[in-house]
Amino acid sequence: MLDICLLGTGGMMPLPYRWLTSMMARCRGSNLLIDCGEGTQVALKEKGWSPKPIDVICFTHYHADHISGLPGLLLTMGNAERVEPLTLVGPKGLERVVSALRTIAPELPFELKFVELTENREHMELGPYVIDAYRVNHNVICYGYSISIPRTGRFDVERAKAEAIPQKFWSRLQKGEEMEHEGRLLTPGMVLGPDRRGLKVTYCTDTRPVPVIAEYAAGADLFICEGMYGEKDKAAKAKEYKHMTFYEAAYLAREAQPAQMWLTHYSPSLTRPEEYMDEVRSIFPRAKAARDGWTMELEFDED
Ligand SMILES: [Zn+2]
Ligand SMILES: [Zn+2]
């Protein structure tokens, strides 16, 4: 239903065994990517997931480790003969930054659409994805994202009958279609019960631990969160460069109570993130030090 892959777990620069942090989601034939640093397309290739169906790329911010892989990825998508438009979402300046990168990828067989974030919180729907962007606190403008797949209510026969909707329209309405019948607009809302619990993944990197992160990660199926440093003596450095320690991330997770948290965006100097996890799990037990290529397949609850 919603497949998630954390393509890389590195911060600042790619390493031979660790690609830069980025996440790909797949749902109903439409892919969404968050961030695209140097080497992201190699990580994608390693995973065996195709770049061609990427319909949306969200950027957290414009530091090179989060966007420098874009021109190469665009070229690959063009070589795969993609023709459908691609939507790019990111902080103010998106079109200017991408245009500059496009000087080395000028001709593409598909159109680029730009969605520039200007408010502290923004909400949009693109294909199967409901995207919530929220401003975090880094040394440049930076956003976190919640990616959700909503789930409609159960089909309610009694309501459909009460609304006098002919049975031949029921299944189309249930699938979300609207239609006109004898001068009357029929909508899915006329035959469906209340919305059911959907799926949600919340992603944030490159920020200090601000309360808005826990707010968006609340109840998420998966919370992917920056943990730049595990070493206790790096707490001041995290503050100075506007990053997070493992423990700060864990406190956010404790507040938000997601089903699981994966740490990512490790400092290149941090070679063994697992070493710090006992203490992290004493703060939030469902925390894991993610590795490149980890995937999670999320399904709607059975009911
Ligand atoms: Zn970064
Ligand atoms: Zn950054």
Coordinates of C-alpha atoms and ligand atoms in Angstrom, one line a residue:
M1 CA 0.0 0.0 0.0
L2 CA 2.7 2.5 1.1
D3 CA 6.3 1.3 0.7
I4 CA 9.0 3.4 2.3
C5 CA 12.7 3.1 1.6
L6 CA 15.3 5.1 3.4
L7 CA 17.8 5.2 0.6
G8 CA 20.7 6.6 2.6
T9 CA 21.5 7.5 6.1
G10 CA 24.5 9.9 5.8
G11 CA 24.8 13.6 6.5
M12 CA 27.2 16.1 4.9
M13 CA 28.9 13.7 2.4
P14 CA 28.4 10.3 1.0
L15 CA 30.7 7.5 2.2
P16 CA 31.6 4.3 0.5
Y17 CA 29.2 2.4 2.7
R18 CA 26.7 5.1 3.4
W19 CA 24.7 7.2 0.9
L20 CA 23.3 10.6 1.8
T21 CA 19.9 10.7 3.6
S22 CA 16.9 10.5 1.3
M23 CA 13.6 8.7 1.4
M24 CA 11.4 7.2 -1.3
A25 CA 7.7 6.4 -1.0
R26 CA 5.7 4.2 -3.4
C27 CA 2.0 4.1 -3.5
R28 CA -0.4 3.1 -6.3
G29 CA 2.2 3.4 -9.1
S30 CA 3.3 6.9 -8.0
N31 CA 6.7 7.5 -6.4
L32 CA 7.7 10.4 -4.1
L33 CA 11.2 11.3 -3.1
I34 CA 12.4 13.4 -0.2
D35 CA 15.8 15.0 -0.8
C36 CA 18.3 14.1 -3.5
G37 CA 21.9 14.5 -2.5
E38 CA 25.0 13.3 -4.4
G39 CA 24.7 9.6 -5.1
T40 CA 20.9 9.3 -4.4
Q41 CA 20.4 7.7 -7.8
V42 CA 23.1 5.1 -7.1
A43 CA 21.3 4.2 -3.9
L44 CA 18.1 4.0 -5.8
K45 CA 19.7 1.7 -8.4
E46 CA 21.2 -0.5 -5.6
K47 CA 17.7 -0.9 -4.2
G48 CA 16.3 -1.7 -7.6
W49 CA 13.5 0.9 -7.5
S50 CA 12.9 2.8 -10.7
P51 CA 13.4 6.6 -10.9
K52 CA 11.0 6.9 -13.8
P53 CA 7.7 6.9 -11.8
I54 CA 8.9 9.7 -9.5
D55 CA 6.0 12.2 -9.6
V56 CA 7.0 14.4 -6.7
I57 CA 10.4 15.4 -5.1
C58 CA 10.2 17.3 -1.8
F59 CA 13.3 19.2 -0.6
T60 CA 13.9 19.9 3.0
H61 CA 16.4 22.7 2.2
Y62 CA 19.1 23.6 -0.2
H63 CA 22.3 22.4 1.4
A64 CA 24.3 20.4 -1.2
D65 CA 23.9 17.1 0.7
H66 CA 20.1 17.3 0.1
I67 CA 19.9 18.6 -3.5
S68 CA 23.1 18.2 -5.4
G69 CA 22.0 14.9 -6.9
L70 CA 19.0 16.4 -8.7
P71 CA 20.5 17.2 -12.2
G72 CA 21.8 13.7 -12.6
L73 CA 18.5 12.2 -11.5
L74 CA 16.6 14.4 -13.9
L75 CA 18.8 13.3 -16.7
T76 CA 18.2 9.6 -15.8
M77 CA 14.5 10.2 -15.7
G78 CA 14.7 11.9 -19.1
N79 CA 16.7 9.0 -20.6
A80 CA 14.0 6.7 -19.3
E81 CA 11.7 8.6 -21.6
R82 CA 9.5 10.1 -18.9
V83 CA 7.1 12.6 -20.4
E84 CA 4.7 13.2 -17.5
P85 CA 5.3 16.4 -15.5
L86 CA 7.3 16.2 -12.3
T87 CA 6.4 18.3 -9.3
L88 CA 9.1 19.8 -7.1
V89 CA 8.3 21.0 -3.6
G90 CA 10.6 23.0 -1.4
P91 CA 11.3 26.2 0.5
K92 CA 11.3 29.7 -1.1
G93 CA 13.9 29.9 -3.9
L94 CA 13.1 26.5 -5.3
E95 CA 12.8 27.6 -8.9
R96 CA 15.9 29.7 -8.7
V97 CA 18.0 26.9 -7.2
V98 CA 16.7 24.3 -9.6
S99 CA 17.1 26.6 -12.6
A100 CA 20.8 27.0 -11.7
L101 CA 21.2 23.2 -11.4
R102 CA 19.4 22.8 -14.7
T103 CA 22.2 24.6 -16.6
I104 CA 23.8 21.1 -16.7
A105 CA 20.6 19.3 -17.5
P106 CA 18.9 21.8 -19.8
E107 CA 16.8 19.6 -22.1
L108 CA 14.3 17.3 -20.5
P109 CA 11.3 15.5 -22.2
F110 CA 9.0 16.4 -19.3
E111 CA 7.8 19.5 -17.6
L112 CA 8.9 20.6 -14.1
K113 CA 6.2 22.2 -11.8
F114 CA 7.3 24.1 -8.8
V115 CA 5.5 24.4 -5.4
E116 CA 7.4 26.9 -3.3
L117 CA 6.7 26.8 0.4
T118 CA 6.2 30.2 2.0
E119 CA 4.2 29.6 5.2
N120 CA 5.3 27.9 8.3
R121 CA 2.8 25.1 7.6
E122 CA 1.6 24.0 4.2
H123 CA -0.8 21.3 3.2
M124 CA -1.3 19.8 -0.3
E125 CA -2.5 16.8 -2.1
L126 CA -0.4 15.4 -5.0
G127 CA -1.6 12.1 -6.5
P128 CA -2.2 9.6 -3.8
Y129 CA -0.1 11.6 -1.3
V130 CA -1.3 14.1 1.3
I131 CA 1.8 16.2 2.0
D132 CA 2.2 18.4 5.1
A133 CA 5.2 20.6 5.2
Y134 CA 6.3 22.3 8.4
R135 CA 9.1 24.7 9.1
V136 CA 11.9 23.5 11.4
N137 CA 14.9 25.2 12.8
H138 CA 18.2 24.9 10.8
N139 CA 20.8 27.5 9.8
V140 CA 18.9 28.0 6.5
I141 CA 15.2 27.7 5.8
C142 CA 14.3 24.1 6.3
Y143 CA 11.1 22.0 6.3
G144 CA 10.1 18.6 7.6
Y145 CA 7.4 16.6 5.8
S146 CA 4.5 14.3 6.8
I147 CA 3.4 12.0 4.0
S148 CA 0.0 10.5 4.5
I149 CA -2.3 8.2 2.6
P150 CA -5.8 8.9 3.8
R151 CA -8.4 6.2 4.0
T152 CA -12.1 6.8 3.3
G153 CA -14.9 5.5 5.5
R154 CA -16.6 2.2 5.0
F155 CA -19.5 1.9 2.5
D156 CA -22.8 2.6 4.3
V157 CA -25.7 0.9 2.5
E158 CA -28.3 2.5 4.8
R159 CA -27.0 6.0 3.8
A160 CA -26.9 5.1 0.1
K161 CA -30.5 3.9 0.3
A162 CA -31.6 6.9 2.4
E163 CA -30.1 9.2 -0.2
A164 CA -32.0 7.2 -2.9
I165 CA -28.8 6.6 -4.9
P166 CA -29.3 4.0 -7.6
Q167 CA -27.3 0.9 -6.9
K168 CA -25.5 1.0 -10.3
F169 CA -23.5 4.1 -9.0
W170 CA -22.5 2.6 -5.7
S171 CA -19.1 1.1 -6.6
R172 CA -18.0 4.2 -8.5
L173 CA -18.9 6.4 -5.6
Q174 CA -17.1 4.1 -3.2
K175 CA -14.0 4.5 -5.4
G176 CA -14.2 8.3 -5.0
E177 CA -15.8 9.3 -8.2
E178 CA -18.4 12.1 -8.4
M179 CA -21.2 12.0 -11.0
E180 CA -24.4 13.7 -12.1
H181 CA -27.6 11.9 -12.2
E182 CA -30.9 13.4 -13.2
G183 CA -29.6 16.9 -12.4
R184 CA -28.2 15.9 -9.0
L185 CA -24.6 15.8 -8.1
L186 CA -23.7 12.5 -6.4
T187 CA -20.6 12.5 -4.2
P188 CA -18.7 9.8 -2.3
G189 CA -19.6 11.5 1.0
M190 CA -23.2 10.5 0.4
V191 CA -22.4 6.8 0.7
L192 CA -19.4 6.6 3.0
G193 CA -19.1 6.5 6.8
P194 CA -16.5 8.5 8.7
D195 CA -12.9 8.4 7.5
R196 CA -10.8 5.6 8.9
R197 CA -7.2 5.7 10.1
G198 CA -4.8 6.1 7.1
L199 CA -1.0 5.8 7.0
K200 CA 1.5 8.4 7.9
V201 CA 5.3 8.8 7.7
T202 CA 7.0 11.8 9.1
Y203 CA 10.5 12.9 8.0
C204 CA 12.8 15.6 9.3
T205 CA 16.5 16.2 9.1
D206 CA 18.8 19.2 9.7
T207 CA 17.1 20.9 12.6
R208 CA 17.1 21.6 16.3
P209 CA 14.4 19.7 18.2
V210 CA 11.5 22.0 17.9
P211 CA 8.0 21.1 19.2
V212 CA 6.4 21.2 15.8
I213 CA 8.2 18.1 14.8
A214 CA 6.6 16.0 17.6
E215 CA 3.3 17.5 16.6
Y216 CA 3.5 16.3 13.0
A217 CA 5.1 12.9 14.0
A218 CA 2.3 12.2 16.5
G219 CA 0.9 8.8 15.9
A220 CA 2.9 8.3 12.7
D221 CA 3.5 4.7 11.5
L222 CA 7.1 5.7 11.0
F223 CA 9.1 8.7 12.1
I224 CA 12.4 9.2 10.3
C225 CA 14.4 11.7 12.2
E226 CA 17.9 13.2 12.1
G227 CA 20.4 11.9 14.6
M228 CA 23.6 13.7 13.7
Y229 CA 25.6 12.7 16.8
G230 CA 25.5 9.9 19.3
E231 CA 28.5 11.1 21.3
K232 CA 27.6 12.9 24.5
D233 CA 30.4 15.5 24.0
K234 CA 28.9 16.6 20.6
A235 CA 25.7 18.2 22.2
A236 CA 27.2 21.7 21.9
K237 CA 28.2 21.1 18.3
A238 CA 24.7 20.0 17.5
K239 CA 23.4 23.2 19.0
E240 CA 25.9 25.4 17.2
Y241 CA 25.3 23.9 13.7
K242 CA 21.6 23.4 14.2
H243 CA 21.5 19.7 14.1
M244 CA 20.2 17.1 16.6
T245 CA 21.7 14.4 18.8
F246 CA 20.3 10.9 19.1
Y247 CA 18.9 11.8 22.5
E248 CA 17.1 14.9 21.3
A249 CA 15.5 12.9 18.6
A250 CA 14.4 10.3 21.1
Y251 CA 12.8 12.9 23.3
L252 CA 10.8 14.1 20.3
A253 CA 9.7 10.5 19.6
R254 CA 8.7 10.0 23.2
E255 CA 6.5 13.1 22.9
A256 CA 5.0 12.0 19.5
Q257 CA 4.7 8.3 20.1
P258 CA 5.1 7.0 16.6
A259 CA 4.9 3.3 16.0
Q260 CA 8.6 3.3 15.2
M261 CA 11.5 5.8 14.9
W262 CA 14.5 5.4 12.6
L263 CA 17.5 7.6 13.1
T264 CA 19.4 8.9 10.1
H265 CA 21.7 11.7 8.8
Y266 CA 24.7 10.5 10.7
S267 CA 27.8 12.6 10.9
P268 CA 30.6 11.1 8.7
S269 CA 32.6 10.7 11.9
L270 CA 29.9 8.5 13.5
T271 CA 30.9 5.0 12.3
R272 CA 28.9 2.8 14.6
P273 CA 25.5 4.4 15.4
E274 CA 24.3 1.1 17.2
E275 CA 26.7 1.8 20.1
Y276 CA 24.5 4.5 21.4
M277 CA 21.1 2.8 21.0
D278 CA 20.7 1.3 24.5
E279 CA 20.5 4.8 26.0
V280 CA 18.3 6.0 23.1
R281 CA 15.9 3.2 23.7
S282 CA 15.7 4.0 27.4
I283 CA 14.2 7.2 26.2
F284 CA 12.1 5.8 23.4
P285 CA 12.0 2.0 23.1
R286 CA 10.9 1.7 19.5
A287 CA 13.9 3.6 18.1
K288 CA 16.3 2.1 15.7
A289 CA 19.6 3.3 14.2
A290 CA 18.6 2.9 10.5
R291 CA 20.9 1.6 7.8
D292 CA 20.9 2.4 4.1
G293 CA 18.2 0.7 2.1
W294 CA 15.9 -0.1 5.0
T295 CA 12.3 -0.5 3.8
M296 CA 8.9 -0.7 5.5
E297 CA 5.7 -1.8 3.9
L298 CA 2.7 -0.1 5.5
E299 CA -0.8 -1.5 5.1
F300 CA -4.2 -0.1 6.3
D301 CA -5.5 -1.7 9.5
E302 CA -7.6 -4.7 9.0
D303 CA -11.2 -3.8 9.7
Ligands
ZN1 ZN 22.3 17.7 5.8
ZN2 ZN 21.7 21.3 6.2

